[in-house]
Short mmCIF file of C-alpha atoms in Angstrom, two decimals:
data_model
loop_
_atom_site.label_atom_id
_atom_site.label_comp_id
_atom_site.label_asym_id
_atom_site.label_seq_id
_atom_site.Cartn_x
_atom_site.Cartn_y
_atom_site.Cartn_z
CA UNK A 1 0.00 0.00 0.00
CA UNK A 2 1.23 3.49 -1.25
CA UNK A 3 0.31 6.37 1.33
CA UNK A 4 -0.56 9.73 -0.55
CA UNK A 5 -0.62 11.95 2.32
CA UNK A 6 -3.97 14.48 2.73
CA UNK A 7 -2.75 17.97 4.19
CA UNK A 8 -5.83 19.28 3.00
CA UNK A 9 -3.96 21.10 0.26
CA UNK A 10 -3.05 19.18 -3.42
CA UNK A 11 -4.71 17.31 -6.33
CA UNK A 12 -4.67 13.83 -4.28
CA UNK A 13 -7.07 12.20 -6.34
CA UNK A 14 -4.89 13.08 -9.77
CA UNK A 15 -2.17 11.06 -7.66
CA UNK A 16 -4.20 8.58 -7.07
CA UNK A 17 -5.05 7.97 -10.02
CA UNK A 18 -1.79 7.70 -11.79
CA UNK A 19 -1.09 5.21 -9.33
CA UNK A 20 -3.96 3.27 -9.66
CA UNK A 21 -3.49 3.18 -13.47
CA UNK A 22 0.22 1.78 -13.04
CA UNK A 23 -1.58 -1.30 -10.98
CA UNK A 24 -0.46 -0.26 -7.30
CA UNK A 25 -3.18 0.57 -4.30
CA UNK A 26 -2.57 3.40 -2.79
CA UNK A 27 -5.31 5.36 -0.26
CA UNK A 28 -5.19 8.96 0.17
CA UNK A 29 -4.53 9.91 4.39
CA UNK A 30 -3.11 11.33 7.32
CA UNK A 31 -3.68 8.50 9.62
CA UNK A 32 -0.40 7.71 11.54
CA UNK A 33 -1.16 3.87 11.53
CA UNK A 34 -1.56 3.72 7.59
CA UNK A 35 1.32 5.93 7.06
CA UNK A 36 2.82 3.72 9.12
CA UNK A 37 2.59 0.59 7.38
CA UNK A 38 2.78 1.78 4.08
CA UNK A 39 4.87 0.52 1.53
CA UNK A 40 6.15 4.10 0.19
CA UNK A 41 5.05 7.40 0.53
CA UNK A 42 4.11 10.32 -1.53
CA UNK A 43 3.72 14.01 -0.60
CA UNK A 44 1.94 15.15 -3.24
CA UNK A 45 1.33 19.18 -3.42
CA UNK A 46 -0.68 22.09 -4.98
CA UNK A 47 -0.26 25.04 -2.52
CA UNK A 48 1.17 28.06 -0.99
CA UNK A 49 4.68 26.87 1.17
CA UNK A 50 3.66 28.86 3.87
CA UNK A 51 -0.09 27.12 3.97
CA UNK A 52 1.87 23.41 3.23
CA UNK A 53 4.04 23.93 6.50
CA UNK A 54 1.39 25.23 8.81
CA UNK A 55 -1.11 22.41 7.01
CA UNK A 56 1.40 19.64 8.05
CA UNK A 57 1.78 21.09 11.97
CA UNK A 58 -1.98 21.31 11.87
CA UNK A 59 -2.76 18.14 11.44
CA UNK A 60 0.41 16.86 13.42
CA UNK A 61 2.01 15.45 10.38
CA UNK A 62 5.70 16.47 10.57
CA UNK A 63 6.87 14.00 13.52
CA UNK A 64 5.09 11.06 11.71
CA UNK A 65 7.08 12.10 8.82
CA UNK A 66 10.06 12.75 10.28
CA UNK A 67 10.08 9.20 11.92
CA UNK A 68 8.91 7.54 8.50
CA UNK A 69 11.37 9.16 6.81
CA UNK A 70 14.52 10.02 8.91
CA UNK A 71 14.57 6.71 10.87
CA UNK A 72 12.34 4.29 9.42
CA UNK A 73 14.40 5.72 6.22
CA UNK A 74 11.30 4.71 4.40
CA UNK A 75 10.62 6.08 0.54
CA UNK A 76 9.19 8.75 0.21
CA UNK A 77 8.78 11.25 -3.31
CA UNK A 78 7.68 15.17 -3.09
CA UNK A 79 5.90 16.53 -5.99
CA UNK A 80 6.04 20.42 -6.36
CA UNK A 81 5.58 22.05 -3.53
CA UNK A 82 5.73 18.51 -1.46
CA UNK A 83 9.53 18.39 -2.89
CA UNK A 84 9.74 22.29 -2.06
CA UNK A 85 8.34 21.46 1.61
CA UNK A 86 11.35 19.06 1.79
CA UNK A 87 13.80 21.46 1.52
CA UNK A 88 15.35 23.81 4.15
CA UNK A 89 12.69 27.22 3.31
CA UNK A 90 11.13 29.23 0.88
CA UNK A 91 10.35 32.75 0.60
CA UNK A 92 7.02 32.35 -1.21
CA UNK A 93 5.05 34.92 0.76
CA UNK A 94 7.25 35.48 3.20
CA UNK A 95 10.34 33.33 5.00
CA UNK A 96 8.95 29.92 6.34
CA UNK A 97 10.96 27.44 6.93
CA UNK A 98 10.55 23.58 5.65
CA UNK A 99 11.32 19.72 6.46
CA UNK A 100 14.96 20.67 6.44
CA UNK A 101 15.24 16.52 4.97
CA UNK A 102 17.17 18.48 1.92
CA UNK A 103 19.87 20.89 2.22
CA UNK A 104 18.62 23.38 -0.43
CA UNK A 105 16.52 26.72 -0.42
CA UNK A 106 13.75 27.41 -2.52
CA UNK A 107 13.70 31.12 -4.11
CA UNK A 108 11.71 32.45 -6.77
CA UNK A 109 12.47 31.74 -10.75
CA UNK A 110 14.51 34.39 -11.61
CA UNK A 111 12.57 34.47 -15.47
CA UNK A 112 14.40 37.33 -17.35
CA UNK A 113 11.87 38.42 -19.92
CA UNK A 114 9.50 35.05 -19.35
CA UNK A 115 5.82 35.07 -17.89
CA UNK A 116 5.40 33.69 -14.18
CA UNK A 117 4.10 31.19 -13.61
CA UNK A 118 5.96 28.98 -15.07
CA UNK A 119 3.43 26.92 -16.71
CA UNK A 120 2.89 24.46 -18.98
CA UNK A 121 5.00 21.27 -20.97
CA UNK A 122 8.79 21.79 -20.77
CA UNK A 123 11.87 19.55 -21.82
CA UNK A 124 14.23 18.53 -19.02
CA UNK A 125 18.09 17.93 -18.91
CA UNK A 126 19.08 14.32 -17.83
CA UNK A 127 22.72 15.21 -15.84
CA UNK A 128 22.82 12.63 -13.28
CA UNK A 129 21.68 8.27 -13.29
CA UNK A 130 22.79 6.49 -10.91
CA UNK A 131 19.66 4.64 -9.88
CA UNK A 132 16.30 3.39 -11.19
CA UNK A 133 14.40 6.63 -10.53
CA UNK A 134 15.04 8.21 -13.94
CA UNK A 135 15.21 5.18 -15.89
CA UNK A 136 13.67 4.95 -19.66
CA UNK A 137 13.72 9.04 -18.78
CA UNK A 138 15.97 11.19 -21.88
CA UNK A 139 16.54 14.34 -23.17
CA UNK A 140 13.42 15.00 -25.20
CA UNK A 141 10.90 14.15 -23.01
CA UNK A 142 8.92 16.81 -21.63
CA UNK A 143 6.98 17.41 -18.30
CA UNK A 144 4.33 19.53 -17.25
CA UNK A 145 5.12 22.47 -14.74
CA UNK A 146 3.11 24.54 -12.94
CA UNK A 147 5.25 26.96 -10.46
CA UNK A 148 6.74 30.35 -9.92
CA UNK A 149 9.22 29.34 -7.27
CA UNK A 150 12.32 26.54 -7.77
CA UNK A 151 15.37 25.48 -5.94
CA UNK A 152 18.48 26.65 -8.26
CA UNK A 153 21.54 26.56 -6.34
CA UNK A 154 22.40 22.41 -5.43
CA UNK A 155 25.67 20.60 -4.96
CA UNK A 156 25.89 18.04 -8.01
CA UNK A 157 27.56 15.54 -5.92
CA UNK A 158 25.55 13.77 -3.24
CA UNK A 159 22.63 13.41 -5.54
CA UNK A 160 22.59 10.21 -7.34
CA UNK A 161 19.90 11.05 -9.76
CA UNK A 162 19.55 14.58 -11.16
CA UNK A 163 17.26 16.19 -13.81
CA UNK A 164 16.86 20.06 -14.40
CA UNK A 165 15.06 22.22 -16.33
CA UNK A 166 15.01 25.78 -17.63
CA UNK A 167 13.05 28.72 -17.83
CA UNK A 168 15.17 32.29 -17.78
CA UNK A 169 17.53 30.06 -15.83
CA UNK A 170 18.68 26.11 -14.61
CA UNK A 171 16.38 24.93 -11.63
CA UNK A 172 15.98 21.56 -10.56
CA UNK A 173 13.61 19.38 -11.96
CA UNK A 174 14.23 16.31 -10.49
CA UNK A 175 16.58 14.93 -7.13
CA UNK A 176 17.37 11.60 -5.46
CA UNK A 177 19.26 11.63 -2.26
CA UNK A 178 19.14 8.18 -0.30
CA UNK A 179 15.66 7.41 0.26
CA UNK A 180 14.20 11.31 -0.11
CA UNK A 181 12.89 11.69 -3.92
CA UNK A 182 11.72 15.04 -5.43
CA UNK A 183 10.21 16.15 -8.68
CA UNK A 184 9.31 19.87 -9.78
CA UNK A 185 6.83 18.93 -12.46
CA UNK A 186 3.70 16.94 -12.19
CA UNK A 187 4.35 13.34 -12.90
CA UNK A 188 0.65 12.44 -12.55
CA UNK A 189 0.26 15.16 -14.84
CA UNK A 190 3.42 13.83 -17.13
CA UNK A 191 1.47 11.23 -19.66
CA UNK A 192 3.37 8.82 -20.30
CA UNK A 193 7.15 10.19 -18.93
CA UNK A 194 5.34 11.23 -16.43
CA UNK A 195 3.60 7.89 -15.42
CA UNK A 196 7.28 6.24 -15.86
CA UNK A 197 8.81 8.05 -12.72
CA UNK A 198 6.14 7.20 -10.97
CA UNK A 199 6.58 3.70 -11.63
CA UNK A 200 10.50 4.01 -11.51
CA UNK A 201 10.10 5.67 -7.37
CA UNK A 202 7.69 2.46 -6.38
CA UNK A 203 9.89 -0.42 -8.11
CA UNK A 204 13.09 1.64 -7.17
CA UNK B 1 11.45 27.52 -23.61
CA UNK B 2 8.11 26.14 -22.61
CA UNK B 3 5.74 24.60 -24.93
CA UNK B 4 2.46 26.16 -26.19
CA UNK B 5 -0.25 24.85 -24.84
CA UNK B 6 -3.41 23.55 -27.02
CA UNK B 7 -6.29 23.17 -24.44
CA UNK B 8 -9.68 21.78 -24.87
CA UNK B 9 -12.72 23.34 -22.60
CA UNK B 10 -15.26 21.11 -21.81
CA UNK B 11 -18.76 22.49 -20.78
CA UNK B 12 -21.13 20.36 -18.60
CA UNK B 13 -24.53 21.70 -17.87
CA UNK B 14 -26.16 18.99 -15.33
CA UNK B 15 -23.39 16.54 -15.75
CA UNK B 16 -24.02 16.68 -19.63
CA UNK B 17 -21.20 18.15 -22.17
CA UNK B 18 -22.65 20.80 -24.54
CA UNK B 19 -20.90 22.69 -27.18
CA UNK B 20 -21.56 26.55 -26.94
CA UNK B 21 -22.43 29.18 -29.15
CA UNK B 22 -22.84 32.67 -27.78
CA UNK B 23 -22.45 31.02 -23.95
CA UNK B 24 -25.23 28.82 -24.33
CA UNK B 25 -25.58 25.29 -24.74
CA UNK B 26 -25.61 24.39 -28.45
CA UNK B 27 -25.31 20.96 -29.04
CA UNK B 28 -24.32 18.17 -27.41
CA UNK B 29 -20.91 16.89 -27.23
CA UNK B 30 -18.90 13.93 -26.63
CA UNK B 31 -15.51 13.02 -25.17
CA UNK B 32 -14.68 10.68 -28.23
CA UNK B 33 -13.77 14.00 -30.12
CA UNK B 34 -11.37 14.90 -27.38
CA UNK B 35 -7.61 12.00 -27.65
CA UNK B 36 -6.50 12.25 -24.22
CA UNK B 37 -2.90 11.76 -25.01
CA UNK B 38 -2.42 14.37 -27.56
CA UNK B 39 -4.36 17.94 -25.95
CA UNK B 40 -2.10 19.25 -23.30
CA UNK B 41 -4.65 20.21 -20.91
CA UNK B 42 -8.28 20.27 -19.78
CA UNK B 43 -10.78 22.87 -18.74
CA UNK B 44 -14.40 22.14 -16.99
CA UNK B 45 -16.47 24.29 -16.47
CA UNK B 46 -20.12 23.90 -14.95
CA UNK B 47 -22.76 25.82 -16.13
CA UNK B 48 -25.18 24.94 -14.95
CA UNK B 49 -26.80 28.21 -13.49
CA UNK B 50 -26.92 29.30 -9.70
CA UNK B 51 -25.66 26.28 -8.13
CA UNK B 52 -23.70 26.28 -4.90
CA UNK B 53 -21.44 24.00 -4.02
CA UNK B 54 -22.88 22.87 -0.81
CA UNK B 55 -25.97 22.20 -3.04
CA UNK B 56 -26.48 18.40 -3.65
CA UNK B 57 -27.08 18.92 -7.37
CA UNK B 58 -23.30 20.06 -7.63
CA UNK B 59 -22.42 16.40 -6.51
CA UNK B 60 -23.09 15.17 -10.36
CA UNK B 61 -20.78 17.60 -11.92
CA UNK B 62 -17.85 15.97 -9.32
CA UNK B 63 -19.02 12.93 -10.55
CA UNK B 64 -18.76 13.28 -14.17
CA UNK B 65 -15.33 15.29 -13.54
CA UNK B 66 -14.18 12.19 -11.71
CA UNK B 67 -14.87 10.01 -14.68
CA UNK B 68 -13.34 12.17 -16.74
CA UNK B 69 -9.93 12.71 -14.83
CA UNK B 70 -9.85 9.21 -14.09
CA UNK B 71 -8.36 8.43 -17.99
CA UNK B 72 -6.71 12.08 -18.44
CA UNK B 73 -2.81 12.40 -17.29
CA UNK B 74 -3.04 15.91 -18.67
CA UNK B 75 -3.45 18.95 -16.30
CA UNK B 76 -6.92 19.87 -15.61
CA UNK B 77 -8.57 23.14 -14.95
CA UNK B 78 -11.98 23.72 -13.43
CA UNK B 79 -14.38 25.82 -12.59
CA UNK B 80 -17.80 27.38 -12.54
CA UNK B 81 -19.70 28.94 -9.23
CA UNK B 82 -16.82 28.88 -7.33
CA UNK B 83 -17.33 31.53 -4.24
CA UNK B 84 -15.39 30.69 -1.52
CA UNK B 85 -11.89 29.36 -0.73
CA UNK B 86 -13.57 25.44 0.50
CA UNK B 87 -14.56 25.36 -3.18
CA UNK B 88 -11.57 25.43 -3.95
CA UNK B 89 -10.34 22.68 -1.91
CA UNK B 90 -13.41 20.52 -3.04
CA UNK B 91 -12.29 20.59 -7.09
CA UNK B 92 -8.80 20.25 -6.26
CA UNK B 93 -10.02 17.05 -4.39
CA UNK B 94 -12.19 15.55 -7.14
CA UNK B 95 -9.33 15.55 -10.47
CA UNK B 96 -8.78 19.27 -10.54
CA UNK B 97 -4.94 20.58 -11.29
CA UNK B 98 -5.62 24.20 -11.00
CA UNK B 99 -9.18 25.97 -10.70
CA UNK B 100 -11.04 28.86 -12.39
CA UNK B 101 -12.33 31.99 -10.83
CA UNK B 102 -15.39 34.30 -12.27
CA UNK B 103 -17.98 35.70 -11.05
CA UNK B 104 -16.43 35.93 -7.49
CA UNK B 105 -13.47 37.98 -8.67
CA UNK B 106 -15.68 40.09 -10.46
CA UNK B 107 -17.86 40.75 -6.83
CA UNK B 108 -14.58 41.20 -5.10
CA UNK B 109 -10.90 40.81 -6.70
CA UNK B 110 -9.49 40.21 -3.21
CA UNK B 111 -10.50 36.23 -3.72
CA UNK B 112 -7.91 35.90 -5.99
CA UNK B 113 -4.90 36.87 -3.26
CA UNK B 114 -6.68 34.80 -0.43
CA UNK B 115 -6.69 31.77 -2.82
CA UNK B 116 -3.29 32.42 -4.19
CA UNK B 117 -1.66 32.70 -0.36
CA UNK B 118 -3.58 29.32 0.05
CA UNK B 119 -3.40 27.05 -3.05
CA UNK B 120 -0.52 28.95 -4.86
CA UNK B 121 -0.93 31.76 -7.11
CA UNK B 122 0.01 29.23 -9.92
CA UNK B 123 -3.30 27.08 -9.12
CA UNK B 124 -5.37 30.58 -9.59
CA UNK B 125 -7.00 30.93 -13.26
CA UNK B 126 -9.10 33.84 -13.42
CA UNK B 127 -11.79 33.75 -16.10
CA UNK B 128 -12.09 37.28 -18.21
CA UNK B 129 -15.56 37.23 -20.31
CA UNK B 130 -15.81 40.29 -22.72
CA UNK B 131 -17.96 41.13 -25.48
CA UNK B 132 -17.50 43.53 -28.27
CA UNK B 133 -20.02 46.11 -29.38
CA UNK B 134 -19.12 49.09 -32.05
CA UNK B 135 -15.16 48.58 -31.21
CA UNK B 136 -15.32 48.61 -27.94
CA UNK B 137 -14.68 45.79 -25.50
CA UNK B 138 -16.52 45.23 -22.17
CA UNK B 139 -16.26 42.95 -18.97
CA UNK B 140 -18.93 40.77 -19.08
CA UNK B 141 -21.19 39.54 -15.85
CA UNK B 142 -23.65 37.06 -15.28
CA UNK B 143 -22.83 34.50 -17.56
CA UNK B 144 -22.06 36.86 -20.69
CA UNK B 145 -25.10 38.68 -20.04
CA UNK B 146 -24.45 41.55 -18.55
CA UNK B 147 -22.32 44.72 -19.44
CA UNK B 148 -20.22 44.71 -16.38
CA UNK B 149 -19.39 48.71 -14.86
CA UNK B 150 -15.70 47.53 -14.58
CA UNK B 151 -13.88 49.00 -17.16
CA UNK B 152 -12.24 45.83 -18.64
CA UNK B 153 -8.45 46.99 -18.75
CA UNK B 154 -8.64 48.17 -15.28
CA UNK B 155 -10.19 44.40 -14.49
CA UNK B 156 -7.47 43.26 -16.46
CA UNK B 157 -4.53 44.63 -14.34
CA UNK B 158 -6.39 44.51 -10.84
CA UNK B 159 -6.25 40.29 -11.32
CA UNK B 160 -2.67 40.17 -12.03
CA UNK B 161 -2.04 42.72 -9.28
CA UNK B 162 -4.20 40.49 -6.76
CA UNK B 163 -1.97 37.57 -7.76
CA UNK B 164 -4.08 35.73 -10.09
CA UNK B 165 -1.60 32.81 -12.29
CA UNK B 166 -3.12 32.93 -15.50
CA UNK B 167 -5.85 34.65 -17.78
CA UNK B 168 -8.83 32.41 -19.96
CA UNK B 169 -9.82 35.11 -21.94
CA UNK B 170 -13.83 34.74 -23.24
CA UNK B 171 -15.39 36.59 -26.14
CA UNK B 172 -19.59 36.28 -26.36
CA UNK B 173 -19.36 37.22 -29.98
CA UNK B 174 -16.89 34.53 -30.57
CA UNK B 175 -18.17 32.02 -28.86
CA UNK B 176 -19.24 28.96 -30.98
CA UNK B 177 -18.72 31.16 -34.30
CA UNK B 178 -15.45 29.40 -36.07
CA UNK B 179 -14.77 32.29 -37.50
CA UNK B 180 -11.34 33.09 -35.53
CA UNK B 181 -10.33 34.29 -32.37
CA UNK B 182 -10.96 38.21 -31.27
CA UNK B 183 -7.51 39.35 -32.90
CA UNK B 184 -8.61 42.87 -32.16
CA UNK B 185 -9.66 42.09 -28.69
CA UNK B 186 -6.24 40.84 -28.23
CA UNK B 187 -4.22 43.65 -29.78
CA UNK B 188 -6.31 46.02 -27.58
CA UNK B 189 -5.06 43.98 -24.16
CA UNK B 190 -1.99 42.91 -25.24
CA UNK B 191 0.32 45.51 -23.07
CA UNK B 192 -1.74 44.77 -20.04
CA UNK B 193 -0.61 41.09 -19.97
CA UNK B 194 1.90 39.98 -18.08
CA UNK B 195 0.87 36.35 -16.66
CA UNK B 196 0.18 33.60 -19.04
CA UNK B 197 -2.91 33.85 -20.85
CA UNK B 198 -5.47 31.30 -22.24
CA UNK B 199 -7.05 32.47 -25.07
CA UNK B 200 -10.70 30.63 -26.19
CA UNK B 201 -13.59 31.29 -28.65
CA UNK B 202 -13.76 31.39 -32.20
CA UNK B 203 -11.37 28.79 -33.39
CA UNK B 204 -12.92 27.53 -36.84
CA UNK B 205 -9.55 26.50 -38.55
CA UNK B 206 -5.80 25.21 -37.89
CA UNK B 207 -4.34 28.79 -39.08
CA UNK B 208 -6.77 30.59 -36.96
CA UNK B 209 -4.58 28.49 -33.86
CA UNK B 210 -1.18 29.11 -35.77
CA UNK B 211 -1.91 33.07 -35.58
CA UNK B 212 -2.95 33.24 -32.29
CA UNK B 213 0.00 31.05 -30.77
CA UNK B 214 2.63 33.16 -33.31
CA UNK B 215 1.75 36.06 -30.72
CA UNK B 216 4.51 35.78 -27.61
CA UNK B 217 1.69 36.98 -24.60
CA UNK B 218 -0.71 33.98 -25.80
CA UNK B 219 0.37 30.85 -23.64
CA UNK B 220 -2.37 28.67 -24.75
CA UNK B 221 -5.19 27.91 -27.04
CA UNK B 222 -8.25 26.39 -26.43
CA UNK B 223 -10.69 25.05 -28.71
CA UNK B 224 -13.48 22.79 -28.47
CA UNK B 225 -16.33 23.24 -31.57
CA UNK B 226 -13.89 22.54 -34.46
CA UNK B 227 -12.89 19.24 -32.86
CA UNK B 228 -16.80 18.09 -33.51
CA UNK B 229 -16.08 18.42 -37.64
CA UNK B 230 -12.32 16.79 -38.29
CA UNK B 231 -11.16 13.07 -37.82
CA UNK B 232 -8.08 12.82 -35.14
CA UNK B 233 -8.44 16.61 -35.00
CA UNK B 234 -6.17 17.42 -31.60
CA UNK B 235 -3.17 15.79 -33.56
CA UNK B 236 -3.78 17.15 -37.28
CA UNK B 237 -3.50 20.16 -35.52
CA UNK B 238 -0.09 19.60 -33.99
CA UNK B 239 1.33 18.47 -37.26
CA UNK B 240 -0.19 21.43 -38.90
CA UNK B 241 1.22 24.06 -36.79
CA UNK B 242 4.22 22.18 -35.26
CA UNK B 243 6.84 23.93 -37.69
CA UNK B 244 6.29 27.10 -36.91
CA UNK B 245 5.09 26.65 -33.03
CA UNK B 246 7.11 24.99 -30.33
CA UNK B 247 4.36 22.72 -29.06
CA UNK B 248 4.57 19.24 -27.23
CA UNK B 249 4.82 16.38 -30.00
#
């Protein structure tokens, strides 16, 4: 059983259903027993940073998370602003900070002459493949974004798996570090590519 | 660079799709006309009139957007009565990506911060219906029915100032016409612009789409008549424009 975790904020049931169409049960909750003894996790994510954090204290998620993830070491992937919520903080209406699982800060895209949000179907640069996560994923494939904020400065080398993408400037797309995984774009969202990392995170 | 987006808008009226013409149901439609894997993205809207969404009747438009999400790995937008921010929350939970505001920004434009400090201002689509009478463009109200007294460039910049992600522009006129999108319309907002911006209505032909993407403030195009009248439409239409348009193959 794959736990997508409800924080009252995110398109849970578009998670759901990418899951469910890959043949894997997954139930949408916050219940500490099922989060528990789930197989994997997902902290899926279509929200403010500021309302994420305060969401997850709300309902008393972080420590369950913390133990799931940090000493259980147990899998878990963050899409948008669930990856963002990983990291250290964000400055998306004002300075809040995050997990703190990932040692990187998020800060908005820095577009040049581009419209914000960035928004819509965008190719991504494969630079690091270490593991399964971004297997059968290359060069041309493209993934659908949706966000004004990114994390743009990271140290290459204790990532195993790495995929970025651009927009005015490099931000990262997609991270593995041990058992933490992290996507920018929406895999459930992704098609086919999409439905492949997916896949990839629960077989990985 | 990120793609252009071609969008189809789907619009249910008591859990039934309908084709529109002048914002009012037409014809019925069908999903067969609409290939899942090639459109980029979705929009729903319900218009079915004066419906809340505490009201019981809303529950068949969830339904039918379930069904519909359930076989679409494409971003989906919806919308239609939403008033408050626990609407919001309800369509994100039943296949929404990103939702659609209206008539509520329209009452008051301060929804559209509220929403954006909660769900993200990228999650925020604000819906702009105009209508064109002697050259000059109004804010519509009411469903297209009404001449709104916002004047519609000051509309225009008061969303993007209130945080709102994108624009899906609306032309009555257009609406269900084929005869092109409001190129004049455009021109006249084009300055104003500075979030992505959906534009729909009129779409009657592939170079009508290749225009309106060649211009650098349109993000996306959505169309949803034409596909009733060609055979694998949403993909003749990619090879059609895909020379002169970066667009997901």
């Amino acid at each position: 059983m794959i736990s997508i975790i409800d924080y009252e904020l995110g398109n849970t049931l578009s998670v759901k259903n990418a899951i469910e169409k890959l043949g894997y049960k997954c139930e949408i909750t916050n219940n500490k027993i099922n989060i528990s003894n789930s197989h994997c996790i997902i902290l899926p994510g279509v929200g403010s940073f500021n309302k994420g954090i305060s969401n997850l204290k709300k309902l008393k998620l972080i420590e369950i998370l913390n133990e799931e993830v940090l000493i259980k070491k147990k899998k878990i992937l963050g899409i948008c602003l669930g990856f963002q919520l990983m990291c250290e903080n964000s400055n998306e209406f004002g300075f809040n900070e995050g997990l703190g699982w990932l040692n990187f800060e998020v800060k908005k895209i820095d577009s040049k002459n581009l419209r914000l949000p960035h928004v819509g179907w965008n190719k991504i640069n494969l630079l690091k493949n270490e593991t399964n996560f971004l297997n059968k994923i290359n060069n041309n494939n493209m993934f659908y974004f949706n966000h004004s904020y990114a994390i743009k400065n990271y140290k290459k080398n204790n990532l195993s798996d790495l995929m970025t993408c651009s927009y005015g400037e490099d931000f990262v797309a997609a991270i593995k570090l041990d058992n933490i995984f992290g996507i920018q774009p929406h895999p459930e969202k992704s098609q086919k590519q999409g439905l492949q990392i997916i896949k990839n995170f629960i077989e990985c | 660079m990120v793609a252009k987006r071609i969008i189809t808008t789907l619009m249910l009226k008591d859990g039934v799709l309908f084709r529109t013409k002048e914002f009012s149901p037409d014809y019925r439609y069908t999903l067969n006309f609409v290939d899942m894997w090639s459109v980029d993205e979705l929009i729903i809207i319900d218009i079915s009139r004066n419906l809340n969404f505490d009201d019981k009747e809303k529950e068949i438009f969830f339904e039918e957007m379930k069904k519909i999400s359930k076989n679409a790995y494409i971003p989906i937008t919806a919308g239609g009565g939403v008033r408050k921010l626990d609407d919001i929350e309800k369509l994100l939970k039943n296949g929404a990506d990103k939702i659609i505001l209206n008539t509520a920004s329209i009452i008051d434009t301060n929804i559209i911060s509220l929403a954006a400090k909660e769900f993200g201002s990228q999650c925020i689509v604000v819906c702009v219906d105009t209508m064109s009478e002697k050259d000059q463009y109004y804010l519509m109200e009411n469903y297209g029915q009404k001449k709104s007294k916002i004047n519609l460039i000051d509309y225009i910049k008061k969303i993007q100032e209130k945080n709102a992600g994108e624009i899906f522009l609306q032309s009555v006129n257009k609406d269900g016409s084929l005869t092109g999108y409001d190129f004049n319309l455009l021109e006249k907002i084009s300055s104003y612009i500075k979030i992505p911006l959906v534009i729909s209505c009129g779409a009657g032909n592939w170079d009508h789409v290749k225009k309106v993407l060649s211009y650098e403030y349109v993000s996306a195009a959505s169309l949803t008549n034409i596909f009733h009248f060609t055979e694998k439409s949403i993909n003749s239409l990619k090879n059609y424009i895909k020379d002169s348009t970066f667009i997901r193959e």
